[in-house]
Amino acid sequence: MHQNDGDANMVQLYNDAAAAHASVLRQMEEERRTAKPNRETVSDKQLAGQEGSGKGVQSKRNRRSIMSFNDIIIWGWKGVYHQCKEIERVLAPHYRVRLTLHDYMFPHTDPADDGALYILMTPHLCVELPPHYIIWQTEQWGHYMLQVGNRRWANQRNQTDLLDFVEVFEGAVEVWDYSLVHLKNFEPIFKGRDVKFRHVPFSWFPLDPPITEAEKDIDVLFYGWIVDGSRRNKMLDELRFERNVSIHVSNMDAYREDLTKLLRRAKVILNIHAYPAKVLEICRILEAISFGIVVITEPGAEAALDAQWKDKLVFVDGMDQIVQQIEVYRSNSTLRNQVLKAATAHAKAHYSLEAYLADFLQHQRM
């Protein structure tokens, strides 16, 4: 089987799973359209057509400078709870900030908030787009998925009003992405288009209260989205049921404070790539390090990034190495502490939102 065939099959699995979730969004969207006045009837003409109709109007609005806003609304899915809390902490001294965490479906925007700047975490879940927004891109984008599989990235709202991700990006005040691989892949697609990109990796964050060793009663944890028949699903089944490796698996079933409690208990996490792009899952990795967890991970697509994390993450290639390193690190607290100390120092030095958003944080409230 050709590589592209494998990529296509993997993309199809995840697209099918997303489509199942999206049916809820489509139903809710249709109910809103029939029960609620159009936004244009309650807003001024300048806002006409700006709620994401899929007809390309997003890119035609006059884009305001980041520094012209005083109010910021963070929209985040409950699965990125800690990242949302950290951006709230960083921005709060400089802006009036409101954080809203949602389940799978985001609520509709309120015209009363049209003067605010929204930061959209997991923006592909949005039912509608506010007039002014920053995309904080959290999804994996490989070359193949950009060209074929993920053109419908922002289209989960309904089946007929399709909104291409290019239009979503063009309508943004800025687009933030955690991966330099992604930014490189975006270059040919957005050449000549008016889109401002910013490299904003996720951040290490301090915990309060600090974690104690006595809390850590889970030797090995995997948490993330597991689709039936996917690579993750097959690898975890082999590890647990054929190789008898004890792994605590959380298939997107712990959120907000429940996720905090789960992560405080873990000694080691296993990071397995979900997509063919194999972009290093830096969001999950930094979250784990912040919780005092050693990360065992497959190598990523960016060799230079892997090199930066050498001796700070435990890189494994193949099932035999995964089994071997799990057994080593689950039982050796001295070795775990050694790796974690190096990982924490690296994360604190190189993954700070204050550094990546330095100009953004020069703002003084009016």
Coordinates of C-alpha atoms in Angstrom, one line a residue:
M1 CA 0.0 0.0 0.0
H2 CA 1.3 3.4 -0.9
Q3 CA 2.0 6.0 1.9
N4 CA -0.7 8.3 0.5
D5 CA -3.2 5.4 0.7
G6 CA -2.3 4.9 4.3
D7 CA -2.6 8.6 5.0
A8 CA -6.0 8.7 3.3
N9 CA -7.3 5.8 5.3
M10 CA -6.1 7.4 8.6
V11 CA -7.7 10.8 7.6
Q12 CA -10.9 9.0 6.7
L13 CA -11.1 7.3 10.1
Y14 CA -10.8 10.6 11.9
N15 CA -13.1 12.5 9.5
D16 CA -15.8 9.9 10.0
A17 CA -15.5 10.2 13.8
A18 CA -15.6 14.0 13.5
A19 CA -18.7 13.7 11.3
A20 CA -20.5 11.7 13.9
H21 CA -19.8 14.4 16.5
A22 CA -20.7 17.1 13.9
S23 CA -24.3 15.8 13.5
V24 CA -25.0 17.3 16.9
L25 CA -23.7 20.7 15.7
R26 CA -25.8 20.6 12.5
Q27 CA -29.0 19.8 14.4
M28 CA -28.4 22.6 16.9
E29 CA -27.5 25.1 14.2
E30 CA -30.7 24.3 12.3
E31 CA -32.7 24.8 15.5
R32 CA -31.1 28.2 16.0
R33 CA -31.7 29.3 12.5
T34 CA -35.4 28.6 12.7
A35 CA -35.9 29.9 16.2
K36 CA -33.7 32.9 16.5
P37 CA -33.5 36.1 14.4
N38 CA -30.5 36.5 12.1
R39 CA -27.6 38.4 13.6
E40 CA -27.9 41.0 11.0
T41 CA -31.2 42.2 12.4
V42 CA -29.6 43.0 15.8
S43 CA -26.3 44.4 14.7
D44 CA -25.2 47.3 12.5
K45 CA -24.5 47.0 8.8
Q46 CA -20.7 46.8 9.4
L47 CA -21.2 43.4 10.8
A48 CA -23.3 42.1 8.0
G49 CA -22.1 38.7 6.7
Q50 CA -19.4 38.3 9.3
E51 CA -20.7 35.3 11.2
G52 CA -19.2 32.7 8.9
S53 CA -21.6 32.0 6.1
G54 CA -19.0 30.2 4.1
K55 CA -19.2 32.7 1.2
G56 CA -15.8 34.3 1.7
V57 CA -16.9 37.5 3.4
Q58 CA -14.7 36.9 6.5
S59 CA -11.6 38.1 4.6
K60 CA -13.2 41.3 3.5
R61 CA -13.6 43.1 6.8
N62 CA -11.3 45.8 8.0
R63 CA -8.9 44.0 10.4
R64 CA -8.1 45.9 13.6
S65 CA -4.7 45.9 15.3
I66 CA -4.3 43.6 18.3
M67 CA -3.3 46.6 20.4
S68 CA -6.7 48.3 19.7
F69 CA -8.6 45.9 21.9
N70 CA -9.2 46.2 25.7
D71 CA -11.5 43.1 26.1
I72 CA -10.5 39.6 25.3
I73 CA -12.8 36.5 25.4
I74 CA -11.1 33.1 25.4
W75 CA -13.2 30.4 23.9
G76 CA -11.9 27.0 24.7
W77 CA -13.0 23.4 24.5
K78 CA -12.9 21.6 27.8
G79 CA -10.1 19.3 26.6
V80 CA -7.6 22.2 26.5
Y81 CA -8.5 23.3 30.0
H82 CA -5.0 23.9 31.3
Q83 CA -3.9 25.8 28.2
C84 CA -6.9 28.1 28.4
K85 CA -6.2 28.8 32.1
E86 CA -2.6 29.6 31.3
I87 CA -3.4 32.1 28.5
E88 CA -6.0 33.7 30.9
R89 CA -3.3 34.1 33.6
V90 CA -0.8 35.7 31.1
L91 CA -3.3 38.1 29.6
A92 CA -5.1 39.2 32.8
P93 CA -2.7 41.9 33.9
H94 CA -3.0 43.6 30.5
Y95 CA -6.6 43.1 29.3
R96 CA -10.0 42.5 30.6
V97 CA -10.2 38.8 30.1
R98 CA -13.1 36.4 30.2
L99 CA -12.6 32.6 29.9
T100 CA -15.5 30.4 28.6
L101 CA -15.0 26.6 28.5
H102 CA -17.4 24.5 26.5
D103 CA -18.3 21.0 25.8
Y104 CA -18.1 19.7 22.2
M105 CA -20.3 22.5 20.9
F106 CA -19.4 26.2 21.4
P107 CA -22.3 28.6 22.1
H108 CA -23.2 31.4 19.7
T109 CA -21.6 34.7 20.0
D110 CA -23.5 37.6 21.6
P111 CA -23.6 40.8 19.6
A112 CA -23.0 42.7 22.8
D113 CA -19.5 41.3 22.7
D114 CA -18.7 42.3 19.1
G115 CA -16.1 44.9 20.3
A116 CA -14.1 42.2 22.0
L117 CA -11.2 40.2 20.6
Y118 CA -11.8 36.4 20.8
I119 CA -9.0 33.9 21.2
L120 CA -10.4 30.7 19.7
M121 CA -8.8 27.5 21.1
T122 CA -9.9 24.5 19.1
P123 CA -11.6 26.9 16.7
H124 CA -12.7 24.1 14.3
L125 CA -15.5 23.4 16.8
C126 CA -17.0 26.9 16.6
V127 CA -20.6 27.1 15.5
E128 CA -20.1 30.7 14.3
L129 CA -17.2 33.1 14.2
P130 CA -17.2 36.4 16.0
P131 CA -16.3 39.6 14.2
H132 CA -12.8 39.8 15.7
Y133 CA -10.8 36.7 16.5
I134 CA -7.4 35.1 16.8
I135 CA -7.1 31.5 15.8
W136 CA -4.9 29.5 18.1
Q137 CA -4.4 26.5 15.9
T138 CA -4.2 23.3 17.9
E139 CA -4.8 20.6 15.3
Q140 CA -2.2 18.5 13.5
W141 CA -1.7 19.5 9.8
G142 CA 0.4 17.4 7.6
H143 CA 1.0 18.2 3.9
Y144 CA -1.5 15.5 2.8
M145 CA -4.2 16.6 5.2
L146 CA -3.8 20.2 4.2
Q147 CA -4.3 19.4 0.5
V148 CA -7.1 16.8 0.9
G149 CA -8.2 15.7 4.3
N150 CA -8.6 18.8 6.3
R151 CA -10.0 21.3 3.9
R152 CA -13.2 20.9 5.9
W153 CA -11.5 21.8 9.1
A154 CA -14.0 24.5 10.0
N155 CA -17.0 22.9 8.4
Q156 CA -18.6 21.1 11.2
R157 CA -21.4 23.6 11.6
N158 CA -23.7 22.3 8.9
Q159 CA -23.5 20.4 5.6
T160 CA -24.5 23.1 3.2
D161 CA -22.8 26.2 4.5
L162 CA -19.2 25.0 4.1
L163 CA -16.5 27.3 5.4
D164 CA -13.0 26.6 4.1
F165 CA -10.2 27.0 6.6
V166 CA -8.5 29.4 4.2
E167 CA -11.4 31.8 4.7
V168 CA -11.3 31.4 8.4
F169 CA -7.6 32.2 8.6
E170 CA -8.0 35.2 6.3
G171 CA -10.7 36.6 8.6
A172 CA -8.5 36.4 11.7
V173 CA -6.7 39.2 13.3
E174 CA -3.8 36.7 13.7
V175 CA -3.3 33.0 13.4
W176 CA -1.2 31.4 16.1
D177 CA 0.3 27.9 15.6
Y178 CA 2.3 25.7 17.9
S179 CA 4.3 24.1 15.2
L180 CA 7.0 25.4 12.8
V181 CA 6.2 22.4 10.6
H182 CA 2.6 23.7 10.2
L183 CA 3.8 27.2 9.4
K184 CA 6.1 25.9 6.7
N185 CA 3.2 23.9 5.2
F186 CA 1.0 26.9 5.2
E187 CA 3.4 29.0 3.1
P188 CA 2.4 27.9 -0.4
I189 CA -1.3 27.9 0.5
F190 CA -1.3 31.5 1.9
K191 CA 1.2 33.0 -0.5
G192 CA -0.1 36.4 -1.5
R193 CA -2.9 36.3 1.0
D194 CA -3.3 38.7 3.8
V195 CA -2.8 36.4 6.8
K196 CA -0.6 37.2 9.8
F197 CA 0.9 34.1 11.4
R198 CA 2.7 33.9 14.7
H199 CA 4.6 30.9 16.2
V200 CA 3.0 30.4 19.6
P201 CA 3.9 27.0 21.2
F202 CA 2.1 26.0 24.3
S203 CA 3.5 26.8 27.6
W204 CA 4.9 25.2 30.7
F205 CA 2.9 26.3 33.7
P206 CA 3.4 26.2 37.5
L207 CA 1.0 24.1 39.6
D208 CA -0.6 25.2 42.8
P209 CA -0.4 23.2 45.1
P210 CA 2.8 21.4 44.0
I211 CA 2.5 17.7 43.4
T212 CA 3.8 15.2 45.9
E213 CA 5.2 11.8 45.1
A214 CA 2.6 10.2 47.3
E215 CA -0.1 11.3 44.9
K216 CA 1.4 9.4 42.0
D217 CA -0.4 6.0 42.0
I218 CA -0.7 5.6 38.2
D219 CA 2.5 4.2 36.7
V220 CA 1.7 4.8 33.0
L221 CA -1.1 6.9 31.5
F222 CA -2.3 7.4 28.0
Y223 CA -4.8 10.2 27.4
G224 CA -6.2 11.4 24.1
W225 CA -8.6 10.7 21.3
I226 CA -8.8 7.0 20.3
V227 CA -10.8 6.2 17.2
D228 CA -11.8 2.6 16.6
G229 CA -9.5 1.1 14.1
S230 CA -6.9 3.9 14.3
R231 CA -3.2 3.5 14.8
R232 CA -3.5 4.5 18.4
N233 CA -6.2 2.0 19.0
K234 CA -4.2 -0.9 17.5
M235 CA -1.0 0.0 19.3
L236 CA -2.7 0.4 22.7
D237 CA -4.6 -2.9 22.2
E238 CA -1.4 -4.7 21.3
L239 CA 0.4 -3.3 24.4
R240 CA -2.3 -4.1 26.8
F241 CA -3.8 -7.3 25.5
E242 CA -0.9 -9.0 23.7
R243 CA 2.1 -7.7 25.5
N244 CA 0.4 -7.4 28.9
V245 CA 1.6 -3.9 29.6
S246 CA -0.4 -2.2 32.3
I247 CA -1.5 1.3 30.9
H248 CA -4.3 3.5 32.3
V249 CA -6.2 4.7 29.3
S250 CA -8.3 7.9 29.2
N251 CA -10.1 8.1 25.9
M252 CA -11.2 11.8 26.1
D253 CA -13.2 11.1 29.3
A254 CA -11.5 13.4 31.8
Y255 CA -11.9 17.2 31.5
R256 CA -11.4 20.4 33.6
E257 CA -10.7 19.5 37.2
D258 CA -11.1 15.8 36.6
L259 CA -8.2 16.0 34.1
T260 CA -6.2 17.9 36.7
K261 CA -6.8 15.1 39.2
L262 CA -5.9 12.4 36.7
L263 CA -2.6 14.1 35.7
R264 CA -1.5 14.7 39.3
R265 CA -1.6 10.9 39.8
A266 CA 0.6 9.9 36.8
K267 CA 4.3 9.0 36.8
V268 CA 4.7 8.4 33.1
I269 CA 2.7 9.2 30.0
L270 CA 2.9 7.4 26.7
N271 CA 2.5 9.7 23.7
I272 CA 1.5 8.0 20.4
H273 CA 0.9 9.9 17.2
A274 CA -2.7 10.0 16.0
Y275 CA -2.1 11.4 12.5
P276 CA 0.3 10.6 9.6
A277 CA 1.8 14.1 10.0
K278 CA 3.5 12.9 13.2
V279 CA 3.9 16.5 14.5
L280 CA 5.3 16.3 18.0
E281 CA 2.3 16.7 20.4
I282 CA 4.0 19.6 22.3
C283 CA 0.7 20.7 23.9
R284 CA 0.3 17.3 25.7
I285 CA 4.1 17.1 26.4
L286 CA 4.3 20.5 28.1
E287 CA 1.1 19.8 30.0
A288 CA 2.6 16.5 31.3
I289 CA 5.9 18.0 32.3
S290 CA 4.0 20.7 34.2
F291 CA 2.4 17.9 36.2
G292 CA 5.7 16.3 36.9
I293 CA 5.2 13.4 34.5
V294 CA 8.0 11.8 32.4
V295 CA 7.0 11.5 28.7
I296 CA 7.7 8.4 26.6
T297 CA 7.1 9.4 23.0
E298 CA 7.6 8.4 19.4
P299 CA 9.8 10.8 17.4
G300 CA 8.2 13.7 15.7
A301 CA 8.3 14.9 12.1
E302 CA 10.7 17.7 12.9
A303 CA 14.2 16.4 13.6
A304 CA 15.5 19.7 15.0
L305 CA 12.8 19.8 17.5
D306 CA 13.4 16.2 18.6
A307 CA 17.1 17.1 19.0
Q308 CA 16.2 20.0 21.3
W309 CA 14.3 17.5 23.5
K310 CA 17.0 14.8 23.6
D311 CA 17.5 13.5 27.1
K312 CA 14.5 15.4 28.2
L313 CA 11.9 13.1 26.7
V314 CA 12.2 9.4 26.3
F315 CA 12.1 8.7 22.6
V316 CA 11.1 5.3 21.4
D317 CA 10.8 3.8 17.9
G318 CA 8.7 0.6 17.7
M319 CA 6.8 -1.5 20.0
D320 CA 9.7 -3.3 21.5
Q321 CA 11.3 -0.1 22.6
I322 CA 8.0 1.2 24.0
V323 CA 7.6 -1.9 26.2
Q324 CA 11.3 -1.7 27.3
Q325 CA 11.2 1.9 28.3
I326 CA 7.9 1.7 30.1
E327 CA 9.3 -1.1 32.3
V328 CA 12.4 1.0 33.0
Y329 CA 10.7 4.3 33.9
R330 CA 7.7 3.0 35.8
S331 CA 9.9 1.5 38.5
N332 CA 12.9 3.8 38.6
S333 CA 12.1 7.0 40.5
T334 CA 15.7 8.2 40.4
L335 CA 15.8 8.0 36.6
R336 CA 12.4 9.6 36.3
N337 CA 13.5 12.5 38.5
Q338 CA 16.6 13.0 36.4
V339 CA 14.7 13.2 33.1
L340 CA 12.0 15.3 34.6
K341 CA 14.5 17.8 36.0
A342 CA 16.0 18.3 32.5
A343 CA 12.6 18.5 30.8
T344 CA 11.3 21.0 33.3
A345 CA 14.3 23.3 33.0
H346 CA 14.1 23.2 29.2
A347 CA 10.3 23.8 29.2
K348 CA 10.6 26.8 31.6
A349 CA 13.5 28.3 29.5
H350 CA 12.0 27.9 26.0
Y351 CA 8.2 27.6 26.3
S352 CA 6.9 30.8 27.9
L353 CA 3.8 32.6 26.6
E354 CA 5.2 35.8 28.1
A355 CA 8.1 35.5 25.7
Y356 CA 6.1 34.5 22.6
L357 CA 3.5 37.2 23.2
A358 CA 5.9 40.0 24.4
D359 CA 4.6 42.7 22.0
F360 CA 1.0 41.6 22.7
L361 CA 1.6 42.1 26.4
Q362 CA 2.8 45.8 26.1
H363 CA -0.9 46.8 26.0
Q364 CA -2.2 49.1 28.7
R365 CA -5.9 49.2 29.4
M366 CA -7.7 52.4 28.6

